[in-house]
Amino acid sequence: MHEPSRTACDPESARRVLAFEARHLDEARAAVGQMYYPHRLAQLTTDSDLAMSLRTVRLGPLTLGRLSYGAEVSLDFGELENAYHVSIPLSGRVETESGGETNVFTPERACIYLPHRATRITRWSADGIQYGIKFDRDYLEAELRAILGRPPRTPVTFDPVLDLSRREGASWLALVRTLTADLDEDAGLLYNPLMSRPLVQALTTGLLLAANHDHRELLVAPTPAPARPRTIKLALDAMHAHPEEPWTVSGLAELVGVSVRTLQDGFARFVGVSPVTYLRDLRLERSHQDLIQADPRHDAVADVAYRWGFRHAGRFSAEYRRRYGQSPSQTLTTT
């Protein structure tokens, strides 16, 4: 079996864009599985030879790529679990099944796949080329939480179709095209973290504003949320500034000048979770982002966990798996 042709993969170089080419199903499956999701891949016809081409770049919590197969194929992903995914056809036709629905996608209709619904592409036409955007689930949900000012119901349930011919969809597509402009370069300026970080945030927020989902009404016409008391804001600010500190509820209450009961009641009313839960989730988010960006040759899970205030490795691993559906070491070695 031949390895897929891969360029721009030297870890010591400045290259950020990875390129894969494959002419065999197992090679194509391995390349797409490495950069996106494990899946089953089948060729549906024999009138053309498989010629998979993938150019992709990882930008922290987002993976962006352009993919084609050169032959008619089907892909079965199962549940994505830890990601939301948007596929944008540039040419050709894609037929899908997800959550009991069937849809057809063409260049004016993007498809949104959800983490909690099994997804199958029943037919990807031989002339099909797509942009594929994988959003880290925790990152997207954290962005929504920041906009709403309170924890959203998760997972976010998007409509499967994003109409790119309408104003909101077209504006979001223009931002996608900005980020994909350097996919044919080894390392464009856009993919420097100083440039890509705000663009990734804008693309994520833009998707939440452009697509239909079960929180859209709150974003389009938000109702004023009760103003958080100064004491709650001070406690949140302290945890965000130093989540690695061994905060206790009594310590936070003393810091902001209220009783433990008052602080707990305030968090329940204005934040939606207890101080302990909020701090744990904040530490998990910071750990998750560090593991995504870490180098497994030089970084260890235990070091990341300790950096963000987790003193018990087994408890950290259990909480992490419960939150992200995989172990910390899996995140470290597959990103």
PDB file of C-alpha atoms in Angstrom, residues 29-160:
ATOM      1  CA  ARG A  29      -9.596   7.375   3.773  1.00  0.00           C
ATOM      2  CA  ALA A  30      -6.456   7.695   5.889  1.00  0.00           C
ATOM      3  CA  ALA A  31      -5.721  11.254   4.779  1.00  0.00           C
ATOM      4  CA  VAL A  32      -9.241  12.586   5.315  1.00  0.00           C
ATOM      5  CA  GLY A  33      -9.525  10.646   8.560  1.00  0.00           C
ATOM      6  CA  GLN A  34      -6.293  12.159   9.845  1.00  0.00           C
ATOM      7  CA  MET A  35      -7.351  15.736   9.163  1.00  0.00           C
ATOM      8  CA  TYR A  36     -11.103  15.445   9.763  1.00  0.00           C
ATOM      9  CA  TYR A  37     -12.929  12.299  10.989  1.00  0.00           C
ATOM     10  CA  PRO A  38     -12.668   8.508  10.819  1.00  0.00           C
ATOM     11  CA  HIS A  39     -15.115   7.223   8.196  1.00  0.00           C
ATOM     12  CA  ARG A  40     -15.997   4.543   5.690  1.00  0.00           C
ATOM     13  CA  LEU A  41     -15.284   5.391   2.053  1.00  0.00           C
ATOM     14  CA  ALA A  42     -16.566   3.577  -1.043  1.00  0.00           C
ATOM     15  CA  GLN A  43     -16.282   4.229  -4.763  1.00  0.00           C
ATOM     16  CA  LEU A  44     -19.687   4.005  -6.429  1.00  0.00           C
ATOM     17  CA  THR A  45     -18.734   3.749 -10.112  1.00  0.00           C
ATOM     18  CA  THR A  46     -15.780   2.533 -12.147  1.00  0.00           C
ATOM     19  CA  ASP A  47     -16.061   4.934 -15.066  1.00  0.00           C
ATOM     20  CA  SER A  48     -13.335   7.172 -13.591  1.00  0.00           C
ATOM     21  CA  ASP A  49     -10.297   6.540 -11.426  1.00  0.00           C
ATOM     22  CA  LEU A  50     -10.071   7.871  -7.879  1.00  0.00           C
ATOM     23  CA  ALA A  51      -7.869  10.966  -7.683  1.00  0.00           C
ATOM     24  CA  MET A  52      -8.359  12.397  -4.214  1.00  0.00           C
ATOM     25  CA  SER A  53      -6.858  15.830  -3.570  1.00  0.00           C
ATOM     26  CA  LEU A  54      -6.885  17.595  -0.210  1.00  0.00           C
ATOM     27  CA  ARG A  55      -5.267  20.849   0.885  1.00  0.00           C
ATOM     28  CA  THR A  56      -5.902  21.720   4.494  1.00  0.00           C
ATOM     29  CA  VAL A  57      -4.735  23.850   7.391  1.00  0.00           C
ATOM     30  CA  ARG A  58      -5.439  23.670  11.131  1.00  0.00           C
ATOM     31  CA  LEU A  59      -6.062  27.031  12.769  1.00  0.00           C
ATOM     32  CA  GLY A  60      -6.441  26.214  16.458  1.00  0.00           C
ATOM     33  CA  PRO A  61     -10.077  25.171  16.962  1.00  0.00           C
ATOM     34  CA  LEU A  62     -10.836  25.206  13.235  1.00  0.00           C
ATOM     35  CA  THR A  63      -9.723  22.936  10.383  1.00  0.00           C
ATOM     36  CA  LEU A  64     -10.138  24.351   6.891  1.00  0.00           C
ATOM     37  CA  GLY A  65      -9.642  22.474   3.639  1.00  0.00           C
ATOM     38  CA  ARG A  66     -10.508  21.917  -0.019  1.00  0.00           C
ATOM     39  CA  LEU A  67     -11.311  18.343  -1.029  1.00  0.00           C
ATOM     40  CA  SER A  68     -12.122  16.476  -4.235  1.00  0.00           C
ATOM     41  CA  TYR A  69     -12.149  12.791  -5.222  1.00  0.00           C
ATOM     42  CA  GLY A  70     -12.284  12.796  -9.020  1.00  0.00           C
ATOM     43  CA  ALA A  71     -14.693   9.843  -8.844  1.00  0.00           C
ATOM     44  CA  GLU A  72     -18.184   9.204  -7.519  1.00  0.00           C
ATOM     45  CA  VAL A  73     -17.914   8.122  -3.873  1.00  0.00           C
ATOM     46  CA  SER A  74     -19.898   7.687  -0.657  1.00  0.00           C
ATOM     47  CA  LEU A  75     -18.704   8.499   2.884  1.00  0.00           C
ATOM     48  CA  ASP A  76     -20.159   7.340   6.197  1.00  0.00           C
ATOM     49  CA  PHE A  77     -18.969   9.355   9.227  1.00  0.00           C
ATOM     50  CA  GLY A  78     -21.317   8.208  11.968  1.00  0.00           C
ATOM     51  CA  GLU A  79     -21.602  10.864  14.702  1.00  0.00           C
ATOM     52  CA  LEU A  80     -18.971  13.599  14.632  1.00  0.00           C
ATOM     53  CA  GLU A  81     -19.201  13.944  18.450  1.00  0.00           C
ATOM     54  CA  ASN A  82     -16.647  16.711  19.005  1.00  0.00           C
ATOM     55  CA  ALA A  83     -17.235  18.968  16.005  1.00  0.00           C
ATOM     56  CA  TYR A  84     -19.678  20.933  13.923  1.00  0.00           C
ATOM     57  CA  HIS A  85     -18.883  20.752  10.218  1.00  0.00           C
ATOM     58  CA  VAL A  86     -19.818  22.934   7.257  1.00  0.00           C
ATOM     59  CA  SER A  87     -19.329  21.623   3.687  1.00  0.00           C
ATOM     60  CA  ILE A  88     -19.460  24.187   0.882  1.00  0.00           C
ATOM     61  CA  PRO A  89     -19.683  22.725  -2.653  1.00  0.00           C
ATOM     62  CA  LEU A  90     -17.643  24.662  -5.203  1.00  0.00           C
ATOM     63  CA  SER A  91     -18.757  22.359  -8.026  1.00  0.00           C
ATOM     64  CA  GLY A  92     -20.721  19.166  -8.487  1.00  0.00           C
ATOM     65  CA  ARG A  93     -23.504  17.701  -6.378  1.00  0.00           C
ATOM     66  CA  VAL A  94     -23.618  16.037  -2.956  1.00  0.00           C
ATOM     67  CA  GLU A  95     -26.458  13.912  -1.572  1.00  0.00           C
ATOM     68  CA  THR A  96     -26.605  13.354   2.199  1.00  0.00           C
ATOM     69  CA  GLU A  97     -28.519  11.559   4.935  1.00  0.00           C
ATOM     70  CA  SER A  98     -28.434  12.925   8.474  1.00  0.00           C
ATOM     71  CA  GLY A  99     -30.886  12.728  11.350  1.00  0.00           C
ATOM     72  CA  GLY A 100     -33.455  11.000   9.137  1.00  0.00           C
ATOM     73  CA  GLU A 101     -33.328  13.794   6.523  1.00  0.00           C
ATOM     74  CA  THR A 102     -32.041  13.602   2.969  1.00  0.00           C
ATOM     75  CA  ASN A 103     -30.688  16.680   1.202  1.00  0.00           C
ATOM     76  CA  VAL A 104     -28.971  17.642  -2.028  1.00  0.00           C
ATOM     77  CA  PHE A 105     -26.242  20.274  -1.983  1.00  0.00           C
ATOM     78  CA  THR A 106     -24.910  22.365  -4.855  1.00  0.00           C
ATOM     79  CA  PRO A 107     -22.715  25.502  -4.937  1.00  0.00           C
ATOM     80  CA  GLU A 108     -25.503  27.730  -3.583  1.00  0.00           C
ATOM     81  CA  ARG A 109     -26.361  25.413  -0.673  1.00  0.00           C
ATOM     82  CA  ALA A 110     -23.888  24.605   2.085  1.00  0.00           C
ATOM     83  CA  CYS A 111     -24.441  21.649   4.396  1.00  0.00           C
ATOM     84  CA  ILE A 112     -24.081  21.758   8.192  1.00  0.00           C
ATOM     85  CA  TYR A 113     -23.361  18.486   9.995  1.00  0.00           C
ATOM     86  CA  LEU A 114     -24.007  18.177  13.745  1.00  0.00           C
ATOM     87  CA  PRO A 115     -21.975  16.384  16.424  1.00  0.00           C
ATOM     88  CA  HIS A 116     -24.933  14.372  17.742  1.00  0.00           C
ATOM     89  CA  ARG A 117     -26.424  13.102  14.475  1.00  0.00           C
ATOM     90  CA  ALA A 118     -25.092  10.322  12.289  1.00  0.00           C
ATOM     91  CA  THR A 119     -23.978  11.688   8.937  1.00  0.00           C
ATOM     92  CA  ARG A 120     -23.655   9.890   5.609  1.00  0.00           C
ATOM     93  CA  ILE A 121     -22.816  11.277   2.182  1.00  0.00           C
ATOM     94  CA  THR A 122     -24.633   8.857  -0.070  1.00  0.00           C
ATOM     95  CA  ARG A 123     -23.291  10.321  -3.310  1.00  0.00           C
ATOM     96  CA  TRP A 124     -20.452  12.771  -3.952  1.00  0.00           C
ATOM     97  CA  SER A 125     -20.312  13.420  -7.701  1.00  0.00           C
ATOM     98  CA  ALA A 126     -17.087  12.862  -9.608  1.00  0.00           C
ATOM     99  CA  ASP A 127     -16.807  16.580 -10.429  1.00  0.00           C
ATOM    100  CA  GLY A 128     -17.458  17.608  -6.833  1.00  0.00           C
ATOM    101  CA  ILE A 129     -15.069  19.973  -5.050  1.00  0.00           C
ATOM    102  CA  GLN A 130     -15.819  21.243  -1.557  1.00  0.00           C
ATOM    103  CA  TYR A 131     -14.508  23.492   1.144  1.00  0.00           C
ATOM    104  CA  GLY A 132     -14.783  21.639   4.445  1.00  0.00           C
ATOM    105  CA  ILE A 133     -14.723  23.569   7.723  1.00  0.00           C
ATOM    106  CA  LYS A 134     -14.484  21.660  10.988  1.00  0.00           C
ATOM    107  CA  PHE A 135     -15.365  23.717  14.078  1.00  0.00           C
ATOM    108  CA  ASP A 136     -14.249  22.396  17.452  1.00  0.00           C
ATOM    109  CA  ARG A 137     -17.506  21.813  19.333  1.00  0.00           C
ATOM    110  CA  ASP A 138     -16.365  23.331  22.611  1.00  0.00           C
ATOM    111  CA  TYR A 139     -15.028  26.444  20.868  1.00  0.00           C
ATOM    112  CA  LEU A 140     -18.228  27.099  18.929  1.00  0.00           C
ATOM    113  CA  GLU A 141     -20.402  26.561  21.995  1.00  0.00           C
ATOM    114  CA  ALA A 142     -18.130  28.827  24.070  1.00  0.00           C
ATOM    115  CA  GLU A 143     -18.486  31.568  21.448  1.00  0.00           C
ATOM    116  CA  LEU A 144     -22.263  31.239  21.609  1.00  0.00           C
ATOM    117  CA  ARG A 145     -22.150  31.347  25.387  1.00  0.00           C
ATOM    118  CA  ALA A 146     -20.097  34.555  25.256  1.00  0.00           C
ATOM    119  CA  ILE A 147     -22.616  36.187  22.906  1.00  0.00           C
ATOM    120  CA  LEU A 148     -25.679  35.102  24.895  1.00  0.00           C
ATOM    121  CA  GLY A 149     -24.138  35.823  28.276  1.00  0.00           C
ATOM    122  CA  ARG A 150     -25.277  32.466  29.626  1.00  0.00           C
ATOM    123  CA  PRO A 151     -24.730  28.774  28.890  1.00  0.00           C
ATOM    124  CA  PRO A 152     -26.677  27.679  25.787  1.00  0.00           C
ATOM    125  CA  ARG A 153     -28.519  24.402  25.395  1.00  0.00           C
ATOM    126  CA  THR A 154     -26.069  22.071  23.744  1.00  0.00           C
ATOM    127  CA  PRO A 155     -25.456  20.720  21.261  1.00  0.00           C
ATOM    128  CA  VAL A 156     -26.562  23.633  19.081  1.00  0.00           C
ATOM    129  CA  THR A 157     -29.039  22.289  16.521  1.00  0.00           C
ATOM    130  CA  PHE A 158     -28.416  23.943  13.150  1.00  0.00           C
ATOM    131  CA  ASP A 159     -30.690  23.526  10.165  1.00  0.00           C
ATOM    132  CA  PRO A 160     -28.827  21.265   7.716  1.00  0.00           C
TER     133      PRO A 160
END
